[in-house]
CSV table of C-alpha atoms in Angstrom, one decimal:
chain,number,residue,atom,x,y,z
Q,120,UNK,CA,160.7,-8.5,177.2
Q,121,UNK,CA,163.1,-5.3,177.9
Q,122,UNK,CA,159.6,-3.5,178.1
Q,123,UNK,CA,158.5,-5.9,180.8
Q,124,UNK,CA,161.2,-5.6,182.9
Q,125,UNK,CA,161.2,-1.8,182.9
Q,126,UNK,CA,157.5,-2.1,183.7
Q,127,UNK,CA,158.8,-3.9,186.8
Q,128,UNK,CA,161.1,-1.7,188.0
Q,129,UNK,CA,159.0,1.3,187.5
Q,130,UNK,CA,156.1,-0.6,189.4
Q,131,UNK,CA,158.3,-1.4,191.9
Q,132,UNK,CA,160.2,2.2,192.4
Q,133,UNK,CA,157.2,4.3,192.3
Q,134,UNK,CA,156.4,3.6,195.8
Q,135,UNK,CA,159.7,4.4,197.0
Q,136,UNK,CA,159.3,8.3,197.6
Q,137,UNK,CA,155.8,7.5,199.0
Q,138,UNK,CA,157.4,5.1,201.6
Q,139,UNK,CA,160.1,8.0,202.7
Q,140,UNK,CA,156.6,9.9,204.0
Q,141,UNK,CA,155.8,7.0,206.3
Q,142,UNK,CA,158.8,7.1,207.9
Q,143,UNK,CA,159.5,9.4,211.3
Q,144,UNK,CA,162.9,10.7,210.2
Q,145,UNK,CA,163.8,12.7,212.9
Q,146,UNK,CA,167.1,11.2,214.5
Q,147,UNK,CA,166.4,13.0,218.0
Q,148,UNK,CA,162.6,11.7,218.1
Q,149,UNK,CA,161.1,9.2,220.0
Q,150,UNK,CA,159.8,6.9,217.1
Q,151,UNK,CA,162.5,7.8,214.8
Q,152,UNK,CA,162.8,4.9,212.4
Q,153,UNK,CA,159.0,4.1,212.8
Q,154,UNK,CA,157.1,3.7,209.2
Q,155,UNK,CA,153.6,4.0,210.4
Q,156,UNK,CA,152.5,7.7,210.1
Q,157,UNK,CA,149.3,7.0,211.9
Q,158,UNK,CA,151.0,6.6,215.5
Q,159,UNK,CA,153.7,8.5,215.1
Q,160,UNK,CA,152.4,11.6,213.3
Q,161,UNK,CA,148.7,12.1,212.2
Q,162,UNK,CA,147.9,10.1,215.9
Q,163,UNK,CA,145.2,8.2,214.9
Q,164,UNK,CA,146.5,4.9,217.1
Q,165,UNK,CA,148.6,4.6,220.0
Q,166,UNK,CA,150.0,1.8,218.7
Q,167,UNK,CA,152.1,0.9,215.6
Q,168,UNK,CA,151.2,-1.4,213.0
Q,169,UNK,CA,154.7,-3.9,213.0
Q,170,UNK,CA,153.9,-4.5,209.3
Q,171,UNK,CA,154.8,-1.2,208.7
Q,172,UNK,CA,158.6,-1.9,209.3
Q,173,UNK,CA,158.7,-4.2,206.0
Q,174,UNK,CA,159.5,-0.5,204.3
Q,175,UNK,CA,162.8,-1.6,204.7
Q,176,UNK,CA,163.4,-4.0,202.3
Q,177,UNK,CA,162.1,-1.9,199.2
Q,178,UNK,CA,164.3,0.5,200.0
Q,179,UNK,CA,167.5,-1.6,200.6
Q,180,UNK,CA,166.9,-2.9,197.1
Q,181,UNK,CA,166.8,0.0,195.7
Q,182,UNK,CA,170.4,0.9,198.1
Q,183,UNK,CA,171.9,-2.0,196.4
Q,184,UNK,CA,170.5,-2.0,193.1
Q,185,UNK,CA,171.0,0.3,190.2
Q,186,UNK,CA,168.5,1.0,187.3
Q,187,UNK,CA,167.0,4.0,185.7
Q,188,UNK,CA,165.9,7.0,187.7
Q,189,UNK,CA,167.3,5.7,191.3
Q,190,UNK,CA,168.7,8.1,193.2
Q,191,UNK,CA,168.6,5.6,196.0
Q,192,UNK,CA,171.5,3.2,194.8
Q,193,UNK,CA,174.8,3.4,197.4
Q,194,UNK,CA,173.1,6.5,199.2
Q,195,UNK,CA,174.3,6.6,202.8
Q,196,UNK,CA,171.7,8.3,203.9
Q,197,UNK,CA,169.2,5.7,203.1
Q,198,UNK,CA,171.2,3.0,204.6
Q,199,UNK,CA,170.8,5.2,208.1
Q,200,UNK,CA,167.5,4.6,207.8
Q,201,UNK,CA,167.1,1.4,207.0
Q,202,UNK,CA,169.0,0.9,209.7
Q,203,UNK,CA,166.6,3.1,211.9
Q,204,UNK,CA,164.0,1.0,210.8
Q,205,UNK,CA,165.4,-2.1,211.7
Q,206,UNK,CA,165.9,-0.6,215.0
Q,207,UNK,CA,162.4,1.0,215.9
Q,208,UNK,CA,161.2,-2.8,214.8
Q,209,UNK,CA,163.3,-4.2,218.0
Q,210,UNK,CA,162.2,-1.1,220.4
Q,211,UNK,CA,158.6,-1.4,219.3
Q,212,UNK,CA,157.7,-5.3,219.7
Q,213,UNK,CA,156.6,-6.8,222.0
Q,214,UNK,CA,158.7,-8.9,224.8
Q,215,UNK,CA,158.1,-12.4,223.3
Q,216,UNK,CA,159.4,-10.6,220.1
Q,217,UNK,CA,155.6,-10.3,218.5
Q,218,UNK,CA,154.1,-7.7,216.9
Q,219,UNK,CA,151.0,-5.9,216.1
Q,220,UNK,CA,149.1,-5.3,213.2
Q,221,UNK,CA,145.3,-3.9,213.5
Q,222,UNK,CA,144.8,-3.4,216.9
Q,223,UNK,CA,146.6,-3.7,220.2
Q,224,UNK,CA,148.3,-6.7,221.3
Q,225,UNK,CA,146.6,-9.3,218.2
Q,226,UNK,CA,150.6,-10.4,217.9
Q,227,UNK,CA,149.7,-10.9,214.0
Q,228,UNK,CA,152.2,-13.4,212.4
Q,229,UNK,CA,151.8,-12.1,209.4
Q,230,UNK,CA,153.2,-8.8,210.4
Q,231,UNK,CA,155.3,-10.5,212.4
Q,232,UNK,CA,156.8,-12.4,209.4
Q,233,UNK,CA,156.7,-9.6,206.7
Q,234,UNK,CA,158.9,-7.6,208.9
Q,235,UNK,CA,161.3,-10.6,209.8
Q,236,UNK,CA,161.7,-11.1,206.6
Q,237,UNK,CA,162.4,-7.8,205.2
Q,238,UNK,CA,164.6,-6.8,207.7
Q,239,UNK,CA,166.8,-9.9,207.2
Q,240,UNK,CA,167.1,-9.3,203.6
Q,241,UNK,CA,167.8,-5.1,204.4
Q,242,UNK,CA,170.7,-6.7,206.3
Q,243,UNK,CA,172.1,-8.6,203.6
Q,244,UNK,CA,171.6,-5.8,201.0
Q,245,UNK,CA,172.5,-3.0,202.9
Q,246,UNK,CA,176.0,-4.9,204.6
Q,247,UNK,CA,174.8,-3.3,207.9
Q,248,UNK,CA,176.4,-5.1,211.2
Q,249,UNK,CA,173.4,-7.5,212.1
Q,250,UNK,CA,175.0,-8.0,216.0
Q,251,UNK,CA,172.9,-5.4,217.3
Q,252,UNK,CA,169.6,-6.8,216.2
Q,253,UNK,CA,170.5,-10.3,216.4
Q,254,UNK,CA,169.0,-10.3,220.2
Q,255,UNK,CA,165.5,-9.1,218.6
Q,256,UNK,CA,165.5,-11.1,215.4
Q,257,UNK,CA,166.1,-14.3,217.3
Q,258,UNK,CA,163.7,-13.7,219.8
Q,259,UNK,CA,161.1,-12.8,217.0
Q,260,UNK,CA,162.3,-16.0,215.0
Q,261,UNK,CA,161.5,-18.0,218.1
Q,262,UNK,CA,157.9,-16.6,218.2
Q,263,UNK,CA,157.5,-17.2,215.1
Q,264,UNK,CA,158.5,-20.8,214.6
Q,265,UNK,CA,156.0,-22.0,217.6
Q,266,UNK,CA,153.4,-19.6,217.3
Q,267,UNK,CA,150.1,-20.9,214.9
Q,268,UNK,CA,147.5,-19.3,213.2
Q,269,UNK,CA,144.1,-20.5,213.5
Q,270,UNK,CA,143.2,-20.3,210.0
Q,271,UNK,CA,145.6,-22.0,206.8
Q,272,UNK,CA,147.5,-19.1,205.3
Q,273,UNK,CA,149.7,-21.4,203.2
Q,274,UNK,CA,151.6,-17.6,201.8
Q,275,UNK,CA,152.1,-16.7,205.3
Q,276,UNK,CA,153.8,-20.3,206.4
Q,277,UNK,CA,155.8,-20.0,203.7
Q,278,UNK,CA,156.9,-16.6,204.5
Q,279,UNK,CA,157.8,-18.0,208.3
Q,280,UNK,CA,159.5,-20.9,206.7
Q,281,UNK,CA,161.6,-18.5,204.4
Q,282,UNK,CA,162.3,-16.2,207.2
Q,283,UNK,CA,163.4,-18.5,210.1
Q,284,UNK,CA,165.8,-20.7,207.0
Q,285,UNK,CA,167.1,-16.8,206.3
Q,286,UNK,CA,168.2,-16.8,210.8
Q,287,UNK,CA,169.8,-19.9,211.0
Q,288,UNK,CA,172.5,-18.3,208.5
Q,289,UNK,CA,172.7,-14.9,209.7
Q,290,UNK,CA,173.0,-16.6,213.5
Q,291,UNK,CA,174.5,-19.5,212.8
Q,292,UNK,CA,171.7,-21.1,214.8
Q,293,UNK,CA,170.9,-24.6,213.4
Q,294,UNK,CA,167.4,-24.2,215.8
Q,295,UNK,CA,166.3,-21.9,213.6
Q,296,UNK,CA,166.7,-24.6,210.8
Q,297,UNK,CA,164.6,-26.6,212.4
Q,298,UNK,CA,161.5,-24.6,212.9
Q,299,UNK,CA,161.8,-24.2,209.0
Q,300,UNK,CA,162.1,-27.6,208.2
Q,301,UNK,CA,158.7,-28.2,210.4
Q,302,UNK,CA,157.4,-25.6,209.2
Q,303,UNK,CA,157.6,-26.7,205.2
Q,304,UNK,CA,156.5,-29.6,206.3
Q,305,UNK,CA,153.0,-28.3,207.3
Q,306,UNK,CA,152.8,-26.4,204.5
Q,307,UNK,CA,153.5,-29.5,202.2
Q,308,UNK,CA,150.7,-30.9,203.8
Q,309,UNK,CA,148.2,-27.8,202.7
Q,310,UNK,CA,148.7,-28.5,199.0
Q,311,UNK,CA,146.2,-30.0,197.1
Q,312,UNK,CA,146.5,-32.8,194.8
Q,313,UNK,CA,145.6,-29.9,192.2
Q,314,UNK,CA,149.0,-28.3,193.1
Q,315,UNK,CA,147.1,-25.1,194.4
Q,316,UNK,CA,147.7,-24.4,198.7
Q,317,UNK,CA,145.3,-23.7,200.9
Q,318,UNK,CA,144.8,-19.6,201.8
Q,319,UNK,CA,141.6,-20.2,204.4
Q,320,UNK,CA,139.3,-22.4,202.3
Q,321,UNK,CA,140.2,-22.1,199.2
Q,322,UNK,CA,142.9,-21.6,196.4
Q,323,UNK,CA,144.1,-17.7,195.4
Q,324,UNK,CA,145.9,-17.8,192.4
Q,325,UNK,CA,147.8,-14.5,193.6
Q,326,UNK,CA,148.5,-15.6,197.2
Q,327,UNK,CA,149.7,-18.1,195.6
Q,328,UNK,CA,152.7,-16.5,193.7
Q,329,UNK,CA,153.9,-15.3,196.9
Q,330,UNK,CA,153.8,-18.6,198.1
Q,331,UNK,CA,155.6,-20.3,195.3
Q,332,UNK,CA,158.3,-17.4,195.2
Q,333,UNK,CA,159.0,-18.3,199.4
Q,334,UNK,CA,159.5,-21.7,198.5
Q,335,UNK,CA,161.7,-20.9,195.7
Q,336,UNK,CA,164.1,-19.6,197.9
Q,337,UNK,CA,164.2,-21.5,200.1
Q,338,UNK,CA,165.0,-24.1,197.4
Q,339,UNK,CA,168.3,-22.0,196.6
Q,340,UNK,CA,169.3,-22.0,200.2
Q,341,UNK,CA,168.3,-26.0,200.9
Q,342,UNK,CA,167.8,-27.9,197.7
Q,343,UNK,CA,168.4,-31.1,199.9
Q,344,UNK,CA,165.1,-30.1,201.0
Q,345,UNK,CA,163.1,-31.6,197.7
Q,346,UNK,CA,160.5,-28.7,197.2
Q,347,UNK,CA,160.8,-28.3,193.2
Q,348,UNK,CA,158.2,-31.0,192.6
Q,349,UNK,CA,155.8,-29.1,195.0
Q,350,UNK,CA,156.9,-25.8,193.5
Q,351,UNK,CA,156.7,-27.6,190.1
Q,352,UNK,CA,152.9,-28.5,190.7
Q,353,UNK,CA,151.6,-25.1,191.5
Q,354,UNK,CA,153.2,-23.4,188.7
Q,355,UNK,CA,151.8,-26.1,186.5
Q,356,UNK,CA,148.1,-25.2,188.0
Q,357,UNK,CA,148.8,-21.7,188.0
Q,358,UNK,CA,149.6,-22.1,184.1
Q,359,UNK,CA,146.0,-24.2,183.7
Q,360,UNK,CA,143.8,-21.5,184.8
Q,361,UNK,CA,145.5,-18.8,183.5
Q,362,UNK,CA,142.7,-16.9,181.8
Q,363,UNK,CA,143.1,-15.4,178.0
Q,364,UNK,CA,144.3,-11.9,178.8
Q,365,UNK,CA,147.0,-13.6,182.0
Q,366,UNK,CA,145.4,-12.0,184.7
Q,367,UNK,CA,145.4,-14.4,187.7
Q,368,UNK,CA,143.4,-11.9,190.4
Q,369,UNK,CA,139.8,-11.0,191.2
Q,370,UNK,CA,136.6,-12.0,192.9
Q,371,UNK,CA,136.9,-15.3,191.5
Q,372,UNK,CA,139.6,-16.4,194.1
Q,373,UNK,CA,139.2,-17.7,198.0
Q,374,UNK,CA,140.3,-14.2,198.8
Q,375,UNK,CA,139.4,-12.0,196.2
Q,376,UNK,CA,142.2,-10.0,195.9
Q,377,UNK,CA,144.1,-8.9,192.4
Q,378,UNK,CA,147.8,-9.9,194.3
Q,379,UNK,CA,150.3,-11.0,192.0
Q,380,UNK,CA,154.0,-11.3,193.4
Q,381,UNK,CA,156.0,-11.9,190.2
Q,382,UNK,CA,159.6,-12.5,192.0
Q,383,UNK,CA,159.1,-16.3,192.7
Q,384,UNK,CA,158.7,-17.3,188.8
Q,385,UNK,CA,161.8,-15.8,187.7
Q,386,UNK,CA,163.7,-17.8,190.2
Q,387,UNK,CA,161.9,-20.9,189.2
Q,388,UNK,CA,162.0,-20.2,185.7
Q,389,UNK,CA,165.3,-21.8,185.4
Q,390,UNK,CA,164.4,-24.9,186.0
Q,391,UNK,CA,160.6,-25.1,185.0
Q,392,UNK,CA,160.1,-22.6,182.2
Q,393,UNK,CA,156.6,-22.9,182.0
Q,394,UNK,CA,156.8,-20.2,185.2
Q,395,UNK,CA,158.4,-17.8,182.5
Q,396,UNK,CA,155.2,-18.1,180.1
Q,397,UNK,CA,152.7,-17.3,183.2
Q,398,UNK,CA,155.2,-14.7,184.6
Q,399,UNK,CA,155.3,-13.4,180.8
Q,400,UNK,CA,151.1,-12.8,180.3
Q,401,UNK,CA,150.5,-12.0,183.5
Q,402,UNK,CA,153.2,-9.1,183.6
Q,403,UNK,CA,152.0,-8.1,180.1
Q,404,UNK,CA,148.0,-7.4,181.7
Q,405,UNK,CA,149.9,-5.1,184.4
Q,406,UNK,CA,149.6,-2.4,182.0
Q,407,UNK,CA,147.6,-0.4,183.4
Q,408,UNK,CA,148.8,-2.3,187.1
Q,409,UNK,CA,146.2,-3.0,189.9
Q,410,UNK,CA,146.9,-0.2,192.6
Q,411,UNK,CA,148.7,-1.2,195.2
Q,412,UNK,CA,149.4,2.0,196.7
Q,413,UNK,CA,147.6,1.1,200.1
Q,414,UNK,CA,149.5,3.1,202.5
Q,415,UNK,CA,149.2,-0.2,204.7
Q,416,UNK,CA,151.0,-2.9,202.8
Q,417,UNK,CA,152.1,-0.9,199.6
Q,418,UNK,CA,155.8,-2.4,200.3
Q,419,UNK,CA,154.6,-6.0,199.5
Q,420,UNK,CA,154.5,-5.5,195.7
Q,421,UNK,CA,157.3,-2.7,195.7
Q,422,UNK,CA,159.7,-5.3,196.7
Q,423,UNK,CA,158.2,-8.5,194.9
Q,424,UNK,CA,158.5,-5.7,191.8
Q,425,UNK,CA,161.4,-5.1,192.2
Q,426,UNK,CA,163.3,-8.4,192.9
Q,427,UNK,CA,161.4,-9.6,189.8
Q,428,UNK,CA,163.3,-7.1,187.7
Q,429,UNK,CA,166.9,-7.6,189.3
Q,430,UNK,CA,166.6,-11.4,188.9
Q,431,UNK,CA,164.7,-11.2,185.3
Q,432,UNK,CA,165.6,-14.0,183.4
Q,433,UNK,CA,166.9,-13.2,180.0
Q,434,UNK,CA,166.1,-16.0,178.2
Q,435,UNK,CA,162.3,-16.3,177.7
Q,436,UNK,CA,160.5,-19.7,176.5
Q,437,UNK,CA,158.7,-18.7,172.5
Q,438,UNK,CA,155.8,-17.3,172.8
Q,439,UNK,CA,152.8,-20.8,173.4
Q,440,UNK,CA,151.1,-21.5,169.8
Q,441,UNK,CA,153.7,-19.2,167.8
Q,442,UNK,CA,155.7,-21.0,164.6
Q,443,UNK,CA,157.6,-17.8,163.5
Q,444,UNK,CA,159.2,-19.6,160.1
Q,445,UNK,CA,155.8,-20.8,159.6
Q,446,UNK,CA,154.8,-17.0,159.6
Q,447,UNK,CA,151.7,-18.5,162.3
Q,448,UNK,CA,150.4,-17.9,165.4
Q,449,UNK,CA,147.8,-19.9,167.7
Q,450,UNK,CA,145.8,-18.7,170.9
Q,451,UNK,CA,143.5,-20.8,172.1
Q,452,UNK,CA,140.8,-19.4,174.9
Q,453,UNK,CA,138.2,-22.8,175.9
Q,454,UNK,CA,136.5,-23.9,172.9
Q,455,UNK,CA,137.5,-20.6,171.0
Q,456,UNK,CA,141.2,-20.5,168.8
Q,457,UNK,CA,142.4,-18.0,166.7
Q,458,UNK,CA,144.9,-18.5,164.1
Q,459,UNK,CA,146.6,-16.0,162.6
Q,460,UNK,CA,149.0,-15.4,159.4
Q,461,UNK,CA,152.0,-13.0,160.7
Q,462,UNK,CA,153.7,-13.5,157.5
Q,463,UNK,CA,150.2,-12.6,155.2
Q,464,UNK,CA,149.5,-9.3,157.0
Q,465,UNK,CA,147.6,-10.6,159.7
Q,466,UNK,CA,145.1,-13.0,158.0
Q,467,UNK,CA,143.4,-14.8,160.5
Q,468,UNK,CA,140.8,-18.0,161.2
């Protein structure tokens, strides 16, 4: 398990000197604090992506976090430009607080809500005076909580949900807890009675996890609002389909993606250890990892990586099918099971 969560943190940090490059560092330039290379150095658009400025919150983890090999942890230097990120967010939306994504004024909520996000948790980590950016970040959180996609993103409501919940304490703005509360409410309403939620047409196992870990938090900021039994459900459907070798990604989902944001489960585990045992196998077939080094969204699993590791649970549910006195172990895979004899050299049936 040790192993596990060093595999974490190493998945999660290895982005981290990658992300540095994106960013315009360069206190007297124009787009200083900007993570997008594209615009504001290689000049292929003349327009930055928003969801670029999610590089924050990778790094303020690593600010605020210490573990092997982070030269990161306490750094002033760091902080400065998280903060300068924060701040080329604000100078960089647009006036209704939006933002774009992959090409000129789309005002992409889910850029929009990555961002918002990340730079509300850099603020937390980081202890950096939020009055400056409160202006924006309400503004943003305004757009946000009216503004609806067309297609159902459940990860991405989720995300808003979590985001504008994360406002209403920073601001003190009960509005903000409002839009949230509508907000889960719709997203309730996307889950099917197989406990998966709707990402466009179908169900994406590794949308899903981000999905799951937004709602988690936002249970340990409002448990009035009654989410575990939701939560409860698509960790429960997450742990039927797991295949054999735990790998929850591929063409076989709505989106055909290999995500898998493994943050959410540890916070559930607590309360619903089966989210340990799927967290468990399907950390276990990151080795090697899917590559998420896309120089567009590389932050997502950086961070989800990384808050994974810092809020690994210690205590992990025994292994499914494994009777350690009884020197036996079980793994069934559809009609196939495989018993083996730990304690006579490995016999097996």
């Amino acid at each position: 398990m040790s192993e596990m969560r060093a595999r974490l943190y190493r998945l999660g940090a290895q982005s981290l000197a990658k992300i540095l490059t994106h960013q315009d560092r360069v206190p007297h330039s124009p787009t200083y604090g900007c993570f997008d290379r594209n615009f504001w150095h290689l000049r292929i658009t003349d327009f930055p992506s928003g969801m670029a400025q999610e590089f924050v919150l990778p790094l303020a983890l690593a600010h605020a976090h210490p573990f092997e090999g982070n030269p990161f942890h306490q750094n002033e230097t760091i902080r400065e430009w998280i903060r300068a990120g924060i701040a080329y967010a604000a100078l960089s939306a647009h006036k209704d607080g939006s933002c774009d994504d992959y090409y000129p004024f789309e005002k992409a909520a889910g850029a929009a809500a990555f961002s918002q996000y990340a730079m509300l948790e850099a603020l937390r980590l980081t202890g950096l005076d939020p009055v400056p950016f409160l202006p924006f970040l309400k503004l943003r959180g305004d757009w946000l909580g009216k503004h609806q996609e067309s297609g159902r993103l459940s990860n991405h409501e989720a995300l808003i949900a979590n985001g504008l919940l994360r406002l209403a304490v920073l601001s003190g703005d009960q509005d903000f807890a409002g839009m949230a509360e509508r907000r889960v409410e719709r997203l309730l309403s996307w889950q099917s009675d197989e406990g998966w939620f709707f990402e466009y047409q179908g169900a994406d196992p590794g949308y899903l996890t981000l999905t799951i870990a937004n709602m988690a938090e936002i249970d340990a900021l409002r448990p009035d609002q009654g989410l575990r039994p939701a939560i409860g459900k698509a960790i429960d459907f997450l742990a039927g389909i797991q295949p054999p070798d735990g790998w929850l990604g591929g063409e076989w989902t709505s989106r055909n993606t290999n995500n898998y944001f493994p943050h959410g489960m540890e916070v559930c585990g607590a309360w619903h250890p089966v989210a340990l045992t799927v967290n468990d196998s399907a950390v276990a077939a990151m080795d090697p990892a899917p590559e998420y080094d896309d120089d567009h969204i590389l932050a997502h699993h950086s961070w989800s990586c990384l808050k994974a590791a810092i809020g690994w649970c210690a205590t992990r549910p025994k292994a499914a099918g494994a009777l350690p006195e009884a020197g036996l172990s079980i793994r069934r895979a559809g009609a196939s099971t495989l018993l083996v004899a730990t304690k006579k050299g490995g016999s097996y049936r």
